[in-house]
Short mmCIF file of C-alpha atoms in Angstrom, two decimals:
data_model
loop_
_atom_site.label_atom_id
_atom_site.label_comp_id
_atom_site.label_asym_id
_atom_site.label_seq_id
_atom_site.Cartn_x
_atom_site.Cartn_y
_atom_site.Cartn_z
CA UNK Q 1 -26.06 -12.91 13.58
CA UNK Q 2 -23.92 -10.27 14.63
CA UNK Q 3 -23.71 -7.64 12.59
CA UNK Q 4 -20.71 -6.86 10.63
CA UNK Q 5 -20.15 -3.24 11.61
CA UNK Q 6 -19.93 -4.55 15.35
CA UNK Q 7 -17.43 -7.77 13.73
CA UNK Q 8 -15.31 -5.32 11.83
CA UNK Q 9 -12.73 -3.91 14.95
CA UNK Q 10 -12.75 -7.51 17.08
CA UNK Q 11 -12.34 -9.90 13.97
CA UNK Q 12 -8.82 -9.47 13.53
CA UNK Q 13 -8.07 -9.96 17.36
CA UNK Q 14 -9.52 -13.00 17.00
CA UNK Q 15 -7.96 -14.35 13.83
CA UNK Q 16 -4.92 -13.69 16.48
CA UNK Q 17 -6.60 -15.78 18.92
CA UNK Q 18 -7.07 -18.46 16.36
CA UNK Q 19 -3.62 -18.60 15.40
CA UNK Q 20 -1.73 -18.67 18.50
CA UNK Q 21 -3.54 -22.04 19.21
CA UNK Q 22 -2.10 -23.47 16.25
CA UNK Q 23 -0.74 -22.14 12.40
CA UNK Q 24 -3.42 -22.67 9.85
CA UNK Q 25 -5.38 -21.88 6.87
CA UNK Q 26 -7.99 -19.61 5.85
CA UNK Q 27 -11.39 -21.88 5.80
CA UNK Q 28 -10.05 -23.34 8.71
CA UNK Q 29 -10.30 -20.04 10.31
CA UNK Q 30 -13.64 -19.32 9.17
CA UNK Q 31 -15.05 -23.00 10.54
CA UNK Q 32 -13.64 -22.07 14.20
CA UNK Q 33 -15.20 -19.02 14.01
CA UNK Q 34 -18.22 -20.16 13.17
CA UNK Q 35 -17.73 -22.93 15.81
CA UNK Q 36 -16.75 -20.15 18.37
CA UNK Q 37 -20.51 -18.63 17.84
CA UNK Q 38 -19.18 -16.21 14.91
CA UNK Q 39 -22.05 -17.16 12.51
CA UNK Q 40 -20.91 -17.75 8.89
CA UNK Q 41 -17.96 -15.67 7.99
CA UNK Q 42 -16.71 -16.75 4.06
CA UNK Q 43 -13.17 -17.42 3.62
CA UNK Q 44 -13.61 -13.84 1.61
CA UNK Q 45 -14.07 -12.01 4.44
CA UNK Q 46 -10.92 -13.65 6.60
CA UNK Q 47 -8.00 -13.37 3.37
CA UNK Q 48 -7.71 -9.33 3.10
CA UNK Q 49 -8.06 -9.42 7.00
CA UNK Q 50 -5.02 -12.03 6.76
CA UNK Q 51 -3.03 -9.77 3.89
CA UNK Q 52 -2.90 -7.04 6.52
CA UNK Q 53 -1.83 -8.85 9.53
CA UNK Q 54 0.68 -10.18 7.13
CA UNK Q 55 1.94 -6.78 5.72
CA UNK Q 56 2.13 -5.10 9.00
CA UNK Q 57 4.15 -8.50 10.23
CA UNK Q 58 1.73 -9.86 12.84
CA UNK Q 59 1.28 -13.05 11.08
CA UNK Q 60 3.76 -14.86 8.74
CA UNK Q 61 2.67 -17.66 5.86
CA UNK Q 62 4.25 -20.55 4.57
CA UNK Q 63 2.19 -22.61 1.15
CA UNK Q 64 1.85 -26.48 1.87
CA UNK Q 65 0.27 -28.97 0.15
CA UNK Q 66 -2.79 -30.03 1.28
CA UNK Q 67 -5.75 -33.34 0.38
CA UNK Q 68 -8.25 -31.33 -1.28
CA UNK Q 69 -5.82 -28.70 -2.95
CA UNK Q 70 -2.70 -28.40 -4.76
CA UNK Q 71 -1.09 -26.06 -2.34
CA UNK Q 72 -2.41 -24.22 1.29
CA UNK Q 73 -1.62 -20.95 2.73
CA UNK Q 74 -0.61 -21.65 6.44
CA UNK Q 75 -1.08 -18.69 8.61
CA UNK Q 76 0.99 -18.29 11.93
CA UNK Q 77 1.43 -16.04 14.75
CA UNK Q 78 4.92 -13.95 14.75
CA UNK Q 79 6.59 -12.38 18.40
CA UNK Q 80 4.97 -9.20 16.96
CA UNK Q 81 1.21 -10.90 16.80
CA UNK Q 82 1.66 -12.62 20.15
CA UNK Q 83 2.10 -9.25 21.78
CA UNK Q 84 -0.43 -7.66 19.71
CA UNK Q 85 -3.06 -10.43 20.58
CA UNK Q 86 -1.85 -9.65 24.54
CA UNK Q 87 -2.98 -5.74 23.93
CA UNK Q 88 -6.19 -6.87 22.04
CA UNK Q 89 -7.19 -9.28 25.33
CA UNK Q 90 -6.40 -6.04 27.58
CA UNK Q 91 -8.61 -3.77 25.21
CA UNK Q 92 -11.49 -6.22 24.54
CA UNK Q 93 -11.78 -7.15 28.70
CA UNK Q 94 -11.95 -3.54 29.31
CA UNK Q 95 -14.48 -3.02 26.48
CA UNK Q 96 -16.02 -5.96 27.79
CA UNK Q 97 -16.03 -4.93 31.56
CA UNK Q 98 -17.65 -1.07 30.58
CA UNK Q 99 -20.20 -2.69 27.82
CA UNK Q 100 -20.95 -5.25 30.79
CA UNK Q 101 -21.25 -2.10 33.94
CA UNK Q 102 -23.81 -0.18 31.59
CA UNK Q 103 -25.69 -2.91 30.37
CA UNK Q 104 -26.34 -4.21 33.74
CA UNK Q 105 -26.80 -0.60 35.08
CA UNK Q 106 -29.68 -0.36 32.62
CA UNK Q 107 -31.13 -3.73 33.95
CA UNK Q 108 -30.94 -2.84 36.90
CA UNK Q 109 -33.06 0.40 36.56
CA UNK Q 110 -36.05 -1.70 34.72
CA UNK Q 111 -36.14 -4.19 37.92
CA UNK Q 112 -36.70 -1.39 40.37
CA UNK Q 113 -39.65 0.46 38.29
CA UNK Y 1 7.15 -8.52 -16.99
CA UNK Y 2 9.86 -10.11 -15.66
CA UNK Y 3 10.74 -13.71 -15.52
CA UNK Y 4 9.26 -14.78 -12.12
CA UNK Y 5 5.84 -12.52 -12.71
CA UNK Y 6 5.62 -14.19 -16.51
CA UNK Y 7 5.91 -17.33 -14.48
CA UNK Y 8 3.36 -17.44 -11.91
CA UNK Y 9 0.73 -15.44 -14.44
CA UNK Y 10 1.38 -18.49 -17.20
CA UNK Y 11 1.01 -21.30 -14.05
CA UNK Y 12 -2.28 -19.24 -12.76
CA UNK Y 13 -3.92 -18.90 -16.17
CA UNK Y 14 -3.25 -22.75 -16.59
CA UNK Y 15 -4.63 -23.58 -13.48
CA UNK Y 16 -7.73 -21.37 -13.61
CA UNK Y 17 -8.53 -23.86 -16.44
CA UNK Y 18 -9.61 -26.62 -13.98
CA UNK Y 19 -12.08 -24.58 -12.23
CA UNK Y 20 -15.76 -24.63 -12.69
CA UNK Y 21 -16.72 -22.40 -15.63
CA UNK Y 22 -18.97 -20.75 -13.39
CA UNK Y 23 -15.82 -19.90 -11.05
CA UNK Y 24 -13.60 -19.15 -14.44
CA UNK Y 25 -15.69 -16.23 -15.26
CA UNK Y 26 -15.97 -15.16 -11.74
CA UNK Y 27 -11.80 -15.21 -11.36
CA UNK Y 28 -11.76 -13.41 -14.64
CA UNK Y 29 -13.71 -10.65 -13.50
CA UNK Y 30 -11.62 -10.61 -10.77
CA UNK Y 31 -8.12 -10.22 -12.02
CA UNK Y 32 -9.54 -7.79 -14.51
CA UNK Y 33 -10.64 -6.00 -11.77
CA UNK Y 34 -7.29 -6.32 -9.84
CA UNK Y 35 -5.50 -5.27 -13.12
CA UNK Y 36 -7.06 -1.69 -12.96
CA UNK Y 37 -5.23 -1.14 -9.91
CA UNK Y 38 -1.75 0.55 -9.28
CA UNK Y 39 -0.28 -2.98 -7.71
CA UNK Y 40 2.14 -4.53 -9.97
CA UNK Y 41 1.60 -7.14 -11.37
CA UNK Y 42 3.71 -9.85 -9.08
CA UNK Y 43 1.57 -8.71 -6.62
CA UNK Y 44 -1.88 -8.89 -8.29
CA UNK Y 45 -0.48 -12.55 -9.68
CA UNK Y 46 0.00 -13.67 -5.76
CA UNK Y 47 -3.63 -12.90 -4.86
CA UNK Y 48 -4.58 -14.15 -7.87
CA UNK Y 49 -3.01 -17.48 -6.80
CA UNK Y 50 -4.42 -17.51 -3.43
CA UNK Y 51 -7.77 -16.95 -4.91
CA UNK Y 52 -7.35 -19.66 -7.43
CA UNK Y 53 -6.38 -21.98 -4.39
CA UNK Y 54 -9.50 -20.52 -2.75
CA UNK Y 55 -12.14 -21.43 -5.51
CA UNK Y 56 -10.58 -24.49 -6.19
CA UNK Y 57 -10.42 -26.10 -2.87
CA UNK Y 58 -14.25 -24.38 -2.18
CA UNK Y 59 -15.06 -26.31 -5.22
CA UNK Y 60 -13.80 -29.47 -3.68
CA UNK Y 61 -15.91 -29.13 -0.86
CA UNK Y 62 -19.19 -28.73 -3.03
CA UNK Y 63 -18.94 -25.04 -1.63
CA UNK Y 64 -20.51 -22.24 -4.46
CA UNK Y 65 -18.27 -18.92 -5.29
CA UNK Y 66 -20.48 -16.77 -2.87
CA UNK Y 67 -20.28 -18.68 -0.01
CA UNK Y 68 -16.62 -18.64 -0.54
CA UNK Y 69 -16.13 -15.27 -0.83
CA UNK Y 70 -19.16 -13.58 -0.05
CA UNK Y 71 -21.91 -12.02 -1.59
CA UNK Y 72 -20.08 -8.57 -2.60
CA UNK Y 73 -16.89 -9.58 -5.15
CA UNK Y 74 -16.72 -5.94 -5.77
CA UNK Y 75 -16.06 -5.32 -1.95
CA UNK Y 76 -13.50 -8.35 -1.54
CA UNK Y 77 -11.67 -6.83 -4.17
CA UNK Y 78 -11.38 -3.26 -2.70
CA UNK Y 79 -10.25 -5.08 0.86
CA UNK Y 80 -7.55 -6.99 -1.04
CA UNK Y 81 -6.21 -4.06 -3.13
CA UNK Y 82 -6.30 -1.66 -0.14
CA UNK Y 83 -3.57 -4.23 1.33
CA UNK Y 84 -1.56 -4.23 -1.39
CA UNK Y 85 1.61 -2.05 -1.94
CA UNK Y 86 1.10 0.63 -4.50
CA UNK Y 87 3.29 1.21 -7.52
CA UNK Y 88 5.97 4.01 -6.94
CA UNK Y 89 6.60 6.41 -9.22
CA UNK Y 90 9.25 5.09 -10.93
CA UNK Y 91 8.12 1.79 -11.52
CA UNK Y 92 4.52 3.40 -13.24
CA UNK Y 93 6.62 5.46 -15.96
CA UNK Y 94 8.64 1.94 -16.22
CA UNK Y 95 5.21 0.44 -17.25
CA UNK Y 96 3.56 3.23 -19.01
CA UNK Y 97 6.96 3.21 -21.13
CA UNK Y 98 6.72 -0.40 -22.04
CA UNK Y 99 3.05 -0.04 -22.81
CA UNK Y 100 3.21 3.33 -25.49
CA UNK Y 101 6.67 1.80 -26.68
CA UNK Y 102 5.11 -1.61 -27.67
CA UNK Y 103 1.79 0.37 -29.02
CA UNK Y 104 3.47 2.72 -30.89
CA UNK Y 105 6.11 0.23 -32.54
CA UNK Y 106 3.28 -1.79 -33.80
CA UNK Y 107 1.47 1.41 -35.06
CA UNK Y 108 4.60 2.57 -36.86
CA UNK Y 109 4.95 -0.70 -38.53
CA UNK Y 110 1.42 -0.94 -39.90
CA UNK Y 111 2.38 2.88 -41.20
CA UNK Y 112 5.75 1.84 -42.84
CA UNK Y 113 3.68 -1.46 -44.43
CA UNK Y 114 0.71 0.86 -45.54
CA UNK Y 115 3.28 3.55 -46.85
CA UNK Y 116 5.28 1.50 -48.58
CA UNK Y 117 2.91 -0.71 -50.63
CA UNK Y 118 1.01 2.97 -51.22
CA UNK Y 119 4.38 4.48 -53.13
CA UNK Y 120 4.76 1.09 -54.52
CA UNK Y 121 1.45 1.32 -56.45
CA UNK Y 122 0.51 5.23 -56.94
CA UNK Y 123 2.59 5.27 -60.23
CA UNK Y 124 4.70 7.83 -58.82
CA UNK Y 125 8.41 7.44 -59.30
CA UNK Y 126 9.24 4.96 -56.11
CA UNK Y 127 10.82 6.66 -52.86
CA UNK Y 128 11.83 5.87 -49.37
CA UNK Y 129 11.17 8.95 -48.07
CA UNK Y 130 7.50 8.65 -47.38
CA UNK Y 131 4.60 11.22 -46.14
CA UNK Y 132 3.44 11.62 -42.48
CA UNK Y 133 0.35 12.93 -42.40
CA UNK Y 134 -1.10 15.14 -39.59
CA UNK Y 135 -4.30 12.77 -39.79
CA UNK Y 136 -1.91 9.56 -39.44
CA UNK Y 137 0.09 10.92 -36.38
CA UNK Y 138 -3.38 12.38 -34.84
CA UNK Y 139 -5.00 9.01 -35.93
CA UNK Y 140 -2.32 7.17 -33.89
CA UNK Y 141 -2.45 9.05 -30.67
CA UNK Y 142 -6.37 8.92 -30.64
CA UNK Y 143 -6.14 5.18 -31.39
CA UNK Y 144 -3.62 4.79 -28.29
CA UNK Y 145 -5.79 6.86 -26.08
CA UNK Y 146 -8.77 5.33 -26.50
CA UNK Y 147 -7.24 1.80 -26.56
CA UNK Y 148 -6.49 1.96 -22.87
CA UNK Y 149 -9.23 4.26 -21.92
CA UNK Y 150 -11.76 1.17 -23.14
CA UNK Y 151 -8.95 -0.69 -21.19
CA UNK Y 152 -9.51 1.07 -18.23
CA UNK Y 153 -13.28 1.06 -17.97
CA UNK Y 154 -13.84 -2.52 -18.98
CA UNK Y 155 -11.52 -3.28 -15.82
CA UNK Y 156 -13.10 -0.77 -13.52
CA UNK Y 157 -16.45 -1.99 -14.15
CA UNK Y 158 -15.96 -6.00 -14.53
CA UNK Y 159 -18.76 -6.79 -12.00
CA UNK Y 160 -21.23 -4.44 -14.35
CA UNK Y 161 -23.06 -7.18 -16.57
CA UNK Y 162 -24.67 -4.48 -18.42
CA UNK Y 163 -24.11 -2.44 -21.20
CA UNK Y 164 -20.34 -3.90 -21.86
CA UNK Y 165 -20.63 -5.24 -25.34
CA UNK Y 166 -22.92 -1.95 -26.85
CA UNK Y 167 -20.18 0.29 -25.07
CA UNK Y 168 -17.32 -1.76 -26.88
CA UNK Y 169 -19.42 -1.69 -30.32
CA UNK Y 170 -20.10 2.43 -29.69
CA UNK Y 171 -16.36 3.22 -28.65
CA UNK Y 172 -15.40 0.66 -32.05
CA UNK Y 173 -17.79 3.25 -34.01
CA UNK Y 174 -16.41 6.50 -32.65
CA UNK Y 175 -12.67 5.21 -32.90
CA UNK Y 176 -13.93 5.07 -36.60
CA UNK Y 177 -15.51 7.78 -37.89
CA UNK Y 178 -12.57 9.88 -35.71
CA UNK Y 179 -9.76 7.91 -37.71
CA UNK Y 180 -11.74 8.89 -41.15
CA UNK Y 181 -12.29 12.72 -40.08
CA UNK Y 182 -8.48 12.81 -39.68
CA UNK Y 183 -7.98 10.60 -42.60
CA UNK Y 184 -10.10 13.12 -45.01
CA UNK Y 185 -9.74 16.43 -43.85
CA UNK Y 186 -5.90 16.23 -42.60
CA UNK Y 187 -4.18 14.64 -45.38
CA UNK Y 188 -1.21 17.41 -45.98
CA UNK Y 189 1.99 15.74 -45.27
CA UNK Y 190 3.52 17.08 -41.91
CA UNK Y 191 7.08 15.52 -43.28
CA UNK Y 192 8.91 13.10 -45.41
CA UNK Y 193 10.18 10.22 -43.24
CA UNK Y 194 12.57 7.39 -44.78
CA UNK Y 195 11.41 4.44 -44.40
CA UNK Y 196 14.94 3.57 -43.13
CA UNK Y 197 14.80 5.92 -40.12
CA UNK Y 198 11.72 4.34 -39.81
CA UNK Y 199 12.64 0.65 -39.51
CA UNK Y 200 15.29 1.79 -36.63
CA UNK Y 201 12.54 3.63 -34.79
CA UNK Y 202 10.73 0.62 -34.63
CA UNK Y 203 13.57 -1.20 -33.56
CA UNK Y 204 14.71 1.61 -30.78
CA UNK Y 205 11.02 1.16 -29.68
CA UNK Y 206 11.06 -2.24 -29.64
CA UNK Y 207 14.16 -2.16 -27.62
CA UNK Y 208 12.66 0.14 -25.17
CA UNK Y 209 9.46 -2.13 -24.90
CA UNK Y 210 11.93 -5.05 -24.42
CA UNK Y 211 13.93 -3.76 -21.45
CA UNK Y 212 10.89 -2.01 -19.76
CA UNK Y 213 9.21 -4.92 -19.58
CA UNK Y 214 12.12 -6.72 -18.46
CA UNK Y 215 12.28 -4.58 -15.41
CA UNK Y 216 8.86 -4.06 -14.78
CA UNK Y 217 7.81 -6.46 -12.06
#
């Protein structure tokens, strides 16, 4: 499991990710995460994620009825969240590439000894 | 409130009915919670919607409260209300207006009531102008105070099982024993009020209470 201090800063890139395959809902979210490798993230963890993107107008919602439900929140990516999820693929491949340079720095220092 | 908040807090309260018990007590711990912060009430009313929509279609899926929302309610509830826009000035005296306004028209009232049916059977030759005692006007502002300070705590500290019904029965207690200190030891009338002058206080009050509420959202 990952832990959740390491989730916190990525998660809501992701959500981002999520959504600019498709609009949708909050356990939906959590099941693609989970699908993705995530582990179990509750729907509880995703909606105050979700209220912020929303305030600061990366993500807009419509309600729509739904099977199970009376009603669904449908999340989906605005201009402003497209570019944002742009800067968060920059960020995360260069967090990615210098996470990637030390780890493998380190490994290779154990296969000389 | 106004009309749209009443609206959506009558629909959620009707709804929360079909939810598990379980879930019920959970979402009422909740929205207490949620009601102890400076959000208005439209917007605590929206997340308590999407929360009700939450539980219920969790339910549907056989899925239990935690592994909806997690293990920490407390927590979720901090996330949610850090998101939320605040109250601005203006709109808190709004709602602490219609709050004392409706509190103290009711208090008056049972005054006038006890006042009246107290000159009506002393013997005394019958008047309208009746005593206010410093005790009664003390009495009333420690009754108001510690109304909402109970308030208060009980929402602060709605995931704390313990201790919530002996706090209630202690703070009952004290709220007693101050009203009959005051009652006993401060029972020189302050001033003669007629019970005229009263009935339109209540009335201005009321008033106040009515369009405050109106416009608080």
């Amino acid at each position: 499991m990952i832990p959740t201090q390491m989730l916190k800063g990525t998660l809501e890139g992701c959500i981002l990710g999520i959504l600019s395959q498709k609009e949708t809902y909050g356990y939906e979210i959590s099941s693609q995460l989970a699908a993705y490798g995530f582990g179990t993230i509750p729907e509880g963890t995703i909606y105050p994620l979700l209220l912020r993107l929303e305030k600061n107008g990366l993500v807009s919602a419509a309600y729509r009825p739904s099977e199970l439900g009376p009603r669904r929140k449908y999340y989906s990516l605005t201009p402003a969240g497209e570019a944002e999820l742009q800067q968060f693929m920059q960020n995360y491949a260069e967090l990615s590439r210098a996470v990637g340079n030390l780890l493998s720095a380190l490994k290779g220092d154990t296969d000389h000894e | 409130m106004n009309k749209t908040t009443k609206q959506l807090l009558e629909e959620n309260d009707l709804r929360e009915k079909q939810l598990s018990l379980e879930n019920q007590k959970l979402l009422t711990d909740i929205v207490a919670y949620l009601r102890s912060s400076s959000a208005s009430t439209y917007q605590q009313e929206l997340v308590h919607r999407d929360i009700l929509d939450m539980l219920q279609e969790g339910e549907a899926r056989g899925q239990t409260a935690r592994e909806i929302i997690g293990v920490d309610f407390q927590a979720f509830c901090d996330e949610i209300l850090a998101e939320l826009p605040k109250r601005s000035m203006k709109q808190r005296i709004v709602y602490g207006l219609s709050i004392v306004s409706l509190t103290a028209a009711v208090l008056i009232s049972i005054w006038l009531v006890f006042s009246l049916l107290g000159v009506s059977f002393q013997g005394r030759p019958f008047t309208l102008w009746l005593p206010v005692t410093a005790g009664q006007l003390l009495g009333g502002v420690v009754i108001i105070a510690l109304a909402y300070g109970l308030v208060e705590y009980i929402c602060r500290t709605s995931f704390g099982e313990q201790n919530r019904t002996r706090l209630q029965a202690i703070s009952f207690l004290v709220c007693i024993f101050l009203i009959f200190l005051l009652r006993i030891f401060l029972q020189r009338p302050l001033f003669y009020l007629h019970a005229g002058i009263a009935a339109v206080l209540i009335a201005v009050l009321f008033v106040i209470y009515k369009v405050t509420d109106r416009l608080e959202s």
